[in-house]
Structures are given as structure tokens and as C-alpha cells.
CSV table of C-alpha atoms in Angstrom, one decimal:
chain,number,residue,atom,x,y,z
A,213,UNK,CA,-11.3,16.2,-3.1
A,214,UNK,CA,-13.5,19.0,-3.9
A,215,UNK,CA,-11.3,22.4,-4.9
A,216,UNK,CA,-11.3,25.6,-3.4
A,217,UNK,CA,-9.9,28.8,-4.7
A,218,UNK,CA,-10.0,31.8,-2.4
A,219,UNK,CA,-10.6,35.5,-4.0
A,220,UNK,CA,-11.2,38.6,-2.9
A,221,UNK,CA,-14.6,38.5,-3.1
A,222,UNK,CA,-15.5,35.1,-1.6
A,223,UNK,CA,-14.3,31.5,-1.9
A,224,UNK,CA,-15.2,29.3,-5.0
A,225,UNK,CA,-15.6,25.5,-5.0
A,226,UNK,CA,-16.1,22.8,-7.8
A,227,UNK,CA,-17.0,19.5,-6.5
A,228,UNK,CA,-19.6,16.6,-8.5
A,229,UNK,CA,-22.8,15.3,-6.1
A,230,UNK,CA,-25.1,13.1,-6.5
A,231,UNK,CA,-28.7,13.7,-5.9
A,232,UNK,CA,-31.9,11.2,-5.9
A,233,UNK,CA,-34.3,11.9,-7.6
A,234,UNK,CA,-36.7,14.2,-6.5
A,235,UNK,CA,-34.6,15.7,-3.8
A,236,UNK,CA,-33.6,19.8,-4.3
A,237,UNK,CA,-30.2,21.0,-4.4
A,238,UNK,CA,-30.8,23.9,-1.7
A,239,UNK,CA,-28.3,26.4,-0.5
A,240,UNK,CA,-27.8,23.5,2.7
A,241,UNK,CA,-27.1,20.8,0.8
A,242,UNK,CA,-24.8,22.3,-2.1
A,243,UNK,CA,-22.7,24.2,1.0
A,244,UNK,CA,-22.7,20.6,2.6
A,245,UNK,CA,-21.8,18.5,-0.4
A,246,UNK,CA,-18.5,20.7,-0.6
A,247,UNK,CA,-17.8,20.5,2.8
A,248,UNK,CA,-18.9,23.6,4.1
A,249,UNK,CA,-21.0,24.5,7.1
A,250,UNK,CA,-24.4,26.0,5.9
A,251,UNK,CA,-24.4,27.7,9.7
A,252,UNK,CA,-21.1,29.8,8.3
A,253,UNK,CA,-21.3,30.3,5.0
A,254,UNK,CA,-24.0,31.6,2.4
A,255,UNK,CA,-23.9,31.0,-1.1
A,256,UNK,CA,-23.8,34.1,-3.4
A,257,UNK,CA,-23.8,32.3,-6.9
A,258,UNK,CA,-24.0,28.8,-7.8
A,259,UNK,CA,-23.8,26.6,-11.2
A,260,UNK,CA,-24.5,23.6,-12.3
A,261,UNK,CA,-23.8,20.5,-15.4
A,262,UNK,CA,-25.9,17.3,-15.3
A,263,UNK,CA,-23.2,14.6,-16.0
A,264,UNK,CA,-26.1,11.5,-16.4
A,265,UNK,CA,-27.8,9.0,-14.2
A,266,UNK,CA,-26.1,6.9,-11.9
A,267,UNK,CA,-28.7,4.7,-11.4
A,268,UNK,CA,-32.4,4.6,-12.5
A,269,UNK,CA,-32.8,6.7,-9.1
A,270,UNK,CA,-29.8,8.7,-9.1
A,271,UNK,CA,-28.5,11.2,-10.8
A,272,UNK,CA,-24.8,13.1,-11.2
A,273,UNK,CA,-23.7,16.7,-11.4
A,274,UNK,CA,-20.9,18.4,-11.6
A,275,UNK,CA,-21.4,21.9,-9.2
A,276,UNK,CA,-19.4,24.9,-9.0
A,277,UNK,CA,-20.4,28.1,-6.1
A,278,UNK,CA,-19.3,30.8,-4.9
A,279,UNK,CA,-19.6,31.8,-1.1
A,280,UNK,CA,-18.9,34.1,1.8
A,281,UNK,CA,-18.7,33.8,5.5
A,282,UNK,CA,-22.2,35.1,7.0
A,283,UNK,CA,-21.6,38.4,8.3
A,284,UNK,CA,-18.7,39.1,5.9
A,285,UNK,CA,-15.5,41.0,6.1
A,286,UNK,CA,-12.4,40.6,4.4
A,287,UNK,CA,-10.5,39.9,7.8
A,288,UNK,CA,-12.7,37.2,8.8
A,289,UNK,CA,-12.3,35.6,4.7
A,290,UNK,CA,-8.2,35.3,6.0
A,291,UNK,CA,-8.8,33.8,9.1
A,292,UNK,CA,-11.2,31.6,7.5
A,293,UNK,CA,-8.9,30.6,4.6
A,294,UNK,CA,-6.0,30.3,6.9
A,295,UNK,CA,-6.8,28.3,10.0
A,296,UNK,CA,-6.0,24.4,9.4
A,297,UNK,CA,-9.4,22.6,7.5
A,298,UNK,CA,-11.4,19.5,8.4
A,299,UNK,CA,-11.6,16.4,7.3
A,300,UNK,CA,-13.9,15.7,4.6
A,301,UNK,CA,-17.4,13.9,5.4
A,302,UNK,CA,-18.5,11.9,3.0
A,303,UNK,CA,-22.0,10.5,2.5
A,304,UNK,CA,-22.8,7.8,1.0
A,305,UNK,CA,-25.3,7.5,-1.7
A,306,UNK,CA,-28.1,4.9,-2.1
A,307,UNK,CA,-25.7,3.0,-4.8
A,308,UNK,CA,-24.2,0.7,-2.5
A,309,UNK,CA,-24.0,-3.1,-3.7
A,310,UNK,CA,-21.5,-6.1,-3.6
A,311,UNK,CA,-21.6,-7.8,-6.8
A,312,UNK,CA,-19.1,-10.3,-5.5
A,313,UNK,CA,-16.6,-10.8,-2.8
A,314,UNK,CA,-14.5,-10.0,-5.6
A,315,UNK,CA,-11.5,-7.2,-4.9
A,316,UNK,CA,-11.3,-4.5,-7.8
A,317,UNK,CA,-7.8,-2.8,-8.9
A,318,UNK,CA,-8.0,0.7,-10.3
A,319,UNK,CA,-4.3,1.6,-11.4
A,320,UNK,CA,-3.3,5.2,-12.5
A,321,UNK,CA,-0.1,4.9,-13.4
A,322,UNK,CA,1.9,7.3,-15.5
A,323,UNK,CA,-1.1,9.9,-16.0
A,324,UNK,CA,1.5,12.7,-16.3
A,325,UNK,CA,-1.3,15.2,-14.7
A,326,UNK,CA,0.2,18.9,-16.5
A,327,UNK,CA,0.1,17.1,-19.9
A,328,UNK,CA,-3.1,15.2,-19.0
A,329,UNK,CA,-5.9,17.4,-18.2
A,330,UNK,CA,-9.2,17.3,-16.4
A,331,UNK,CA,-11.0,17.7,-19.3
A,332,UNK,CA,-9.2,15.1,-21.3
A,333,UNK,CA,-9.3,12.5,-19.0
A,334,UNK,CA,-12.8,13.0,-17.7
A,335,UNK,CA,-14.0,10.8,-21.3
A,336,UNK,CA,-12.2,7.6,-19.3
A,337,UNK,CA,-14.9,8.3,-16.0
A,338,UNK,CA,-18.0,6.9,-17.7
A,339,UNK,CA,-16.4,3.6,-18.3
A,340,UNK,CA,-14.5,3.6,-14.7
A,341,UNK,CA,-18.0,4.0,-13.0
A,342,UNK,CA,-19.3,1.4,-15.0
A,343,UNK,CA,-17.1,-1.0,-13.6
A,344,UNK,CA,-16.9,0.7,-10.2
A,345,UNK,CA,-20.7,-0.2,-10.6
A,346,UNK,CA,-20.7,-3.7,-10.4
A,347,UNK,CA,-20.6,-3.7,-7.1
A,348,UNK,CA,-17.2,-4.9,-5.1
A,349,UNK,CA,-16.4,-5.5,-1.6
A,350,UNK,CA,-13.0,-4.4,-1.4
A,351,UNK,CA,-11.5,-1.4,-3.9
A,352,UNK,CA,-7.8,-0.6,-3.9
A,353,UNK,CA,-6.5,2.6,-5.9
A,354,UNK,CA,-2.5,2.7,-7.4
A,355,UNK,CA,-0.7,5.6,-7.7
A,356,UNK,CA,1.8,4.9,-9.7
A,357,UNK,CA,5.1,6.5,-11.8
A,358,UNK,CA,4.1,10.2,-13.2
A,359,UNK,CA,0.8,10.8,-11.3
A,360,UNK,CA,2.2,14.6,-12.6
A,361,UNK,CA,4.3,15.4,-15.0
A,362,UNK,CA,6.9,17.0,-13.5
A,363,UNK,CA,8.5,17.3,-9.6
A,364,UNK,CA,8.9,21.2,-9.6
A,365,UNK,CA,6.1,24.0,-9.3
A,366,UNK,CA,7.7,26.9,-10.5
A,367,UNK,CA,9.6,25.4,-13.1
A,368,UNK,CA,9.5,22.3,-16.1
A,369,UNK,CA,11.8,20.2,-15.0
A,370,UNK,CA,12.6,16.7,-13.3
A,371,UNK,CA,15.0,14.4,-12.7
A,372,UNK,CA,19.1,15.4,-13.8
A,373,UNK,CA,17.2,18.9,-14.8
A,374,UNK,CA,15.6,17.5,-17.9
A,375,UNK,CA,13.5,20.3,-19.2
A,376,UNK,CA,10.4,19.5,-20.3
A,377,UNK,CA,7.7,21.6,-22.4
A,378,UNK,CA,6.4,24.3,-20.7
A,379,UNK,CA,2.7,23.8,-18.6
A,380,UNK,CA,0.8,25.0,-15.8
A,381,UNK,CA,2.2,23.0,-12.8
A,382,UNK,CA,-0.7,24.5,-10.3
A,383,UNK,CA,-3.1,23.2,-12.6
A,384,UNK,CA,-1.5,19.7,-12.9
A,385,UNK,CA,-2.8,19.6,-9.3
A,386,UNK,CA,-5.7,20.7,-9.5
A,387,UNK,CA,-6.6,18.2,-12.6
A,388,UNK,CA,-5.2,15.1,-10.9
A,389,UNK,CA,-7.0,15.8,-7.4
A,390,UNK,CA,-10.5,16.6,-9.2
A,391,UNK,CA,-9.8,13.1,-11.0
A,392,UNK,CA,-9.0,11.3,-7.9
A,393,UNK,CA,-11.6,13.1,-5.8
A,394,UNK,CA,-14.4,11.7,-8.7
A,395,UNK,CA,-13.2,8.2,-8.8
A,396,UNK,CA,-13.0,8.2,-4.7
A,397,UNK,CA,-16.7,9.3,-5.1
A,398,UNK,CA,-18.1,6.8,-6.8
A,399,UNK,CA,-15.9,4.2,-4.8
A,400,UNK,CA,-17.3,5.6,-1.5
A,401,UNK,CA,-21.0,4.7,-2.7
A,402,UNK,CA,-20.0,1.0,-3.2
A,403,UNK,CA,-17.8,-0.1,-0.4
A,404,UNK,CA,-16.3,0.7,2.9
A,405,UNK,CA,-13.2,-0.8,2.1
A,406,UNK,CA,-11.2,1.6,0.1
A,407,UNK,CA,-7.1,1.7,-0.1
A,408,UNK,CA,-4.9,3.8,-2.0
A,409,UNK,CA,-1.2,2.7,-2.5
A,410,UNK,CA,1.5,5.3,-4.4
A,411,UNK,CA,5.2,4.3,-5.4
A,412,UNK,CA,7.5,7.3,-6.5
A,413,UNK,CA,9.2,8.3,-9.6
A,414,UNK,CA,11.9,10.2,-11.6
A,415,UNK,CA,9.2,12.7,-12.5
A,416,UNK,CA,7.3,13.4,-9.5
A,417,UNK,CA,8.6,11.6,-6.5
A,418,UNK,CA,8.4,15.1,-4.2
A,419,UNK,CA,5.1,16.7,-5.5
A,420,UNK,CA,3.5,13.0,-5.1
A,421,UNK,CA,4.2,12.4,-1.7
A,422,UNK,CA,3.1,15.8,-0.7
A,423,UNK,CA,0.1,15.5,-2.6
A,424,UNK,CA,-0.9,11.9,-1.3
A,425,UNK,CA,-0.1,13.1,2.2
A,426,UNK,CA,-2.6,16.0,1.8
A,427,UNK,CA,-4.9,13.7,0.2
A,428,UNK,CA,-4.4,11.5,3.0
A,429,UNK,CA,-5.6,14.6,5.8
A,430,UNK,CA,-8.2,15.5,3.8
A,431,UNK,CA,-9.6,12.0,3.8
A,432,UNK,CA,-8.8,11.7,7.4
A,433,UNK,CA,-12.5,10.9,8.4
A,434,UNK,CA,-13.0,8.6,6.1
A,435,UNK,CA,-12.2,4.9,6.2
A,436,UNK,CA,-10.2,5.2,3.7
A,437,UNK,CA,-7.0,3.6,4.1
A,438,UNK,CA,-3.9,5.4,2.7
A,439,UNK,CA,-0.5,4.0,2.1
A,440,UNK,CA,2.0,6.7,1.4
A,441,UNK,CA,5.0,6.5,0.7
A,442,UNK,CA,8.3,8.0,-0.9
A,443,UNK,CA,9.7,4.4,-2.3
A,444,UNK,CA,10.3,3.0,-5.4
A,445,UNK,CA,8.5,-0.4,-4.4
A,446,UNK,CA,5.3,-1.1,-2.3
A,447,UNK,CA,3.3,-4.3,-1.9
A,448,UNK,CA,0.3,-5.7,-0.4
A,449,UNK,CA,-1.9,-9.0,-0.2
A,450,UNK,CA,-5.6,-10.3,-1.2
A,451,UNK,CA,-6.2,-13.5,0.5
A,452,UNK,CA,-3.5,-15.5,-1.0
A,453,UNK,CA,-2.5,-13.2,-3.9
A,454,UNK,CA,0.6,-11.5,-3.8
A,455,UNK,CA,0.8,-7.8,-5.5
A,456,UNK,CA,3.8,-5.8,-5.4
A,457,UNK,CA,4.1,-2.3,-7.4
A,458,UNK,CA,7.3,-1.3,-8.7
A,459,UNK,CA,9.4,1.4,-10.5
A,460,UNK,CA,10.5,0.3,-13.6
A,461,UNK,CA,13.3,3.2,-13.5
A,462,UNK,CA,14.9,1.2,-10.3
A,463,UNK,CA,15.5,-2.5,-11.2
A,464,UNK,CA,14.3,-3.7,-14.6
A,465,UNK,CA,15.3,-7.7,-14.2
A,466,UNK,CA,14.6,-10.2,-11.1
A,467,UNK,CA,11.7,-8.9,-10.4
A,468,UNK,CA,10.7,-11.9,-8.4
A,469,UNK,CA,13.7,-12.3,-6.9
A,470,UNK,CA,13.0,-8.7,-5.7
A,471,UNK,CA,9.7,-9.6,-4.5
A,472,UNK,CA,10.2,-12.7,-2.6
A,473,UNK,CA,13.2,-10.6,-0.6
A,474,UNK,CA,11.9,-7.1,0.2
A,475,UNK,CA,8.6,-8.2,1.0
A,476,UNK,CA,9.1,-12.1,2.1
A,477,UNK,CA,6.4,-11.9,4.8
A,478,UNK,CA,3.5,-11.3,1.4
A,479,UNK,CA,5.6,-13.7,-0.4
A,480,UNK,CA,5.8,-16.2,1.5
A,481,UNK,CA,2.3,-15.9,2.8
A,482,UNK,CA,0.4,-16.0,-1.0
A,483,UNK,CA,0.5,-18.7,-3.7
A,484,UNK,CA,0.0,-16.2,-6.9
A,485,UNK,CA,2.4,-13.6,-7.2
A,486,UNK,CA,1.5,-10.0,-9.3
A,487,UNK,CA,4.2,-7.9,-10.2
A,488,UNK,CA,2.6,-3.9,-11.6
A,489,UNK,CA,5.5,-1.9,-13.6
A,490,UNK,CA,4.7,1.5,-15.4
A,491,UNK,CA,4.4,2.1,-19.0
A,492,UNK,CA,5.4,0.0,-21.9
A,493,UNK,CA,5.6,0.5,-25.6
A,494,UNK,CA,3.3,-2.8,-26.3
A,495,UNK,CA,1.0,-4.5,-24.8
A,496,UNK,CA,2.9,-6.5,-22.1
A,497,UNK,CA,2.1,-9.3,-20.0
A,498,UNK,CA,4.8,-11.7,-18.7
A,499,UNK,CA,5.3,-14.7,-16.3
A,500,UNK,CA,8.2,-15.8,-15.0
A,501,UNK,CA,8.8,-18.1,-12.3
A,502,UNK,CA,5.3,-18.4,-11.0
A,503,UNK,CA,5.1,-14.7,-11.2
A,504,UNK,CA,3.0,-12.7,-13.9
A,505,UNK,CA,4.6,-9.1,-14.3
A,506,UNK,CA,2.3,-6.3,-15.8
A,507,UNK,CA,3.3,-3.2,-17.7
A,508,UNK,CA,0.6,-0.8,-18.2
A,509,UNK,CA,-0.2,2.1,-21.2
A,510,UNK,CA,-0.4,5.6,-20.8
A,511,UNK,CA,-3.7,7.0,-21.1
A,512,UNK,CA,-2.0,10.9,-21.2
A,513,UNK,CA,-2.7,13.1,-24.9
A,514,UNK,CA,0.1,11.0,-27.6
A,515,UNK,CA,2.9,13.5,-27.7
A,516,UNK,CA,5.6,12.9,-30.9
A,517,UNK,CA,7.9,10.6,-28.4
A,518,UNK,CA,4.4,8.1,-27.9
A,519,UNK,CA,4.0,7.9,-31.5
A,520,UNK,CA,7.6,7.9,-32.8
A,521,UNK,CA,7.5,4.7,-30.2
A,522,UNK,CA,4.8,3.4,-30.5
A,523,UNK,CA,3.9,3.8,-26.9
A,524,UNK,CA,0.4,2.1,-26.5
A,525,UNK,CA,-2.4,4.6,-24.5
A,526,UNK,CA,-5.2,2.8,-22.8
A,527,UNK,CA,-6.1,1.9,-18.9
A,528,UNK,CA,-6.1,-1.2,-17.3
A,529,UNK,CA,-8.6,-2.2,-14.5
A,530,UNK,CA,-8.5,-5.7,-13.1
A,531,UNK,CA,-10.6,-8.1,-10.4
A,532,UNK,CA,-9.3,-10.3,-8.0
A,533,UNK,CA,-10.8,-13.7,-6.0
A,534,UNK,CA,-9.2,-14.9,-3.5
A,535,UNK,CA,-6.9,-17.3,-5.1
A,536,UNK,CA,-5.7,-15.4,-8.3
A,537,UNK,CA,-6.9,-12.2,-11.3
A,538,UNK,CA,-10.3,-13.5,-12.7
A,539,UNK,CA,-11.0,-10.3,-15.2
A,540,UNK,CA,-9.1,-7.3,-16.8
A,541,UNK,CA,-11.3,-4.3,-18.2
A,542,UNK,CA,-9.7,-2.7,-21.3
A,543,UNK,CA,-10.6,1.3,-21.1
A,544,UNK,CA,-9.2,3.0,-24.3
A,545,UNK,CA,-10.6,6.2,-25.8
């Protein structure tokens, strides 16, 4: 989702396009790229980083401007600002290909967005979009336990009102929607079909669903298909493959059992059965009855907790056929 910030003296926007090559960034495309309409608006300043080539014919940047409402007064900047805003429109690029009939996994669980930042995490993208790149027809996104760090805006806190070290809460959300927003991007240019599952946590259960159910209006014109939700446990089916997502903080043993009982119709209608649980200390990867349960890392900055325990920080993406996983992409910085 591309971020506004309203100020006196106009509204600012940071959003990353995509441009063949050859083709000019005018004042009409820029104010279209980040959704705004070049009959109402005019840009007053505008900036721009080249982030590399997409493709031999593509290239990305990252673009931040400044505008106002033609015929500007501060009045009509409030009205503008204030009255309820449209959908995003996004078009598609020429990068569109199915490598496969293949189903691609991109889980972001535990990013703990307020430690993480933009900036940080950004050094995992190039390595996303490569295998974003290799063309799928079906992309799911997972949302899963400590998308942000903490449930509260004004203060540090979550669950049982742990404290936590102080950070910028606002900026937690604005680091974890530019993230999202880039990786929706480059999923938008390869496929149609596009879902985005969440499960809640102890850390963020409230700001989460909030947050998904914005991200869910702003993407309202889209095809994307959003799953919100403010369980601990949400599940869904490729073909005959089985995947349920659950918090680890809720039920820790019988995870099958689980499975085959809150969501018997996916059960019962799949012959392999995957089970995605939040972070682990290891590498872990476990089967039980028929059922292969998958911890994943924490990609987040290693705080003295992670390294007292070992905790292990990388990202996990994975492919699907229709019968059972048939790759796992390993992306550690």
C-alpha cells in the first residue's frame, strides 16, 4: 500500500513503480502510480531511487512526491484528507508468466514490525522477487504471530502488560505496510490469484486485525482475496493438500488431532496435511501421524533473548503441486 502523510503544506506519498524501459515518469503517471487523480492533484516536488531491473525490459524505483489539490486551499487539503479513499488500482506490469501450475507460500510470520524496520528488512526483497519471479499460478501470503511488535499504539506493551523496550509504534505500521505493499507488487505482476491469510497473537492480535482489515479496503478493487481474521487458527486447501496455520501460544501438542477437528471438511477432503507454527529456536521440521508440522525463524534484528537462545533468523518460502510441498527456498541475510 503506498503511504500518505498529510502536512500543512501538501500531502506526501512514498510508493515503488515499475517502469519499461523507455517510458517517462511524467507528473500523470507518478500521481497515478500512487493512486492519485492527475485531474486533482499536481505535483510540487518529486524524488526518486533506482532499486534495479526487474527484467531485461523493466526496471524498479522506489518514488517519493509531494502534492496539492489544483486550485489549493487549506480547507479543500481537509476535506480531501478526510472524506473515505478508494480502492487501489493496480496495473499490471509486462512481468507476468506461469512457470508452473505450481502454488507459491510466502509466510511472514513473527516479523515483529517496531523492532524490524523498513530498512532492515528491505535486504530480504531481492531474493523474495527472485522467487516471486519464477513465475506461479497461484500466490498465497501468511500473516502470522508478531506481524508488529506490540498490540498498543501509545504505549510498549502486550499481553498481561509485559513491557517491552521502548519504539515508534506509528512507524511499526508504516514499515510493515510498505513491506507488504512491495511484496503485493511484485505478486500482482505474476498472477491474478493472490490470497492473504492472518492468525493472531499475544503480541499483536488487535493492531493486526485492524491493519489486515484496512489492508483488506484498500485492496478492495483488486482480486485479491483476503482472509481476516481475529483467531488463533486458520486453514485452507491446494488441491489435495491440507494447510492449516496455528498459534503456537494456544495449543502446543495434537496438532493433528486439532486439525482433523476444527477444520474436518480440509481434512478430510486432502491426502497431505501441513501444519505452519511460529518461531522456533532450531531449525524444526516434524511429522507426525501423516502430518508434517513447520516452525519458522525470525528474520527480525537478534536482540540478547535471540542469542542467549539461540533463536534461528532466516525466512522460509515454499512451493506446492497439487499432491504435496515440492521446494523450500532458504532466505537468510
Amino acid at each position: 500500500m503506498t503511504n500518505w502523510t498529510t502536512v500543512k503544506s501538501g500531502t506526501t506519498s512514498t510508493t515503488t513503480v515499475t517502469v519499461q524501459a523507455g517510458q517517462k515518469m511524467n507528473e500523470s503517471f507518478l500521481l497515478e502510480a500512487h493512486g492519485f487523480d492527475p485531474n486533482l492533484w499536481h505535483i510540487v516536488n518529486v524524488t526518486s531511487n533506482y532499486w534495479g531491473k526487474t527484467s531485461d525490459s523493466h526496471c524498479q524505483f522506489q518514488t517519493k512526491i509531494k502534492v496539492i489539490p489544483k486550485s489549493f486551499n487549506s480547507q479543500h487539503l481537509i476535506n480531501t484528507t478526510n472524506t473515505k479513499s478508494n480502492s487501489i488500482s493496480l496495473t499490471k506490469s509486462k512481468l507476468k508468466k506461469y512457470g508452473s501450475d505450481e502454488t507459491l507460500i510466502l509466510p511472514f510470520f513473527d516479523m515483529h514490525f517496531g523492532i524490524t524496520t523498513y530498512s532492515y528488512i528491505s535486504k530480504y526483497l531481492p531474493d523474495i522477487y527472485d522467487v516471486i519471479d519464477r513465475g506461479y499460478k497461484k500466490i498465497i501470503l501468511l500473516i502470522g504471530d508478531d506481524y508488529f511488535h506490540s498490540d498498543f499504539m501509545s504505549k510498549t506493551k502486550i499481553a498481561n502488560n509485559r513491557r517491552l523496550d521502548h519504539f515508534d509504534n506509528e512507524q511499526s505500521f508504516v514499515d510493515g505496510t510498505q513491506f507488504l505493499r512491495d511484496v503485493i507488487r511484485r505478486c500482482y505482476d505474476i498472477t491474478d490469484e493472490i490470497s492473504i491469510y492472518n492468525i493472531s497473537d499475544i503480541h499483536d492480535s488487535g493492531n493486526l486485525y485492524l491493519w489486515m482489515k484496512a489492508m483488506q479496503e484498500h485492496y478492495r478493487g483488486t482480486s485479491i482475496d483476503f482472509h481476516v481474521t481475529l483467531k488463533p487458527r486458520a486453514a485452507f486447501k491446494i488441491s489435495n493438500v491440507g494447510i492449516m496455520l496455528q498459534n503456537e501460544n494456544v495449543v502446543r501438542d495434537h496438532n493433528s488431532m486439532l486439525f482433523a477437528s476444527k477444520f474436518a471438511d480440509i481434512w478430510e477432503t486432502t491426502m497431505s496435511h501441513y501444519i505452519f507454527t511460529e518461531h522456533y529456536h532450531k531449525q524444526a521440521t516434524t511429522e507426525n501421524d501423516d502430518t508434517a508440522e513447520i516452525q519458522f525463524a525470525i528474520p527480525k534484528p537478534t536482540k540478547r533473548y535471540e542469542q542467549n537462545n539461540g533463536c534461528y533468523m532466516q525466512l522460509k518460502l515454499f512451493t506446492f503441486n497439487k499432491e504435496h510441498l515440492t521446494a523450500t527456498y532458504y532466505i537468510q541475510h
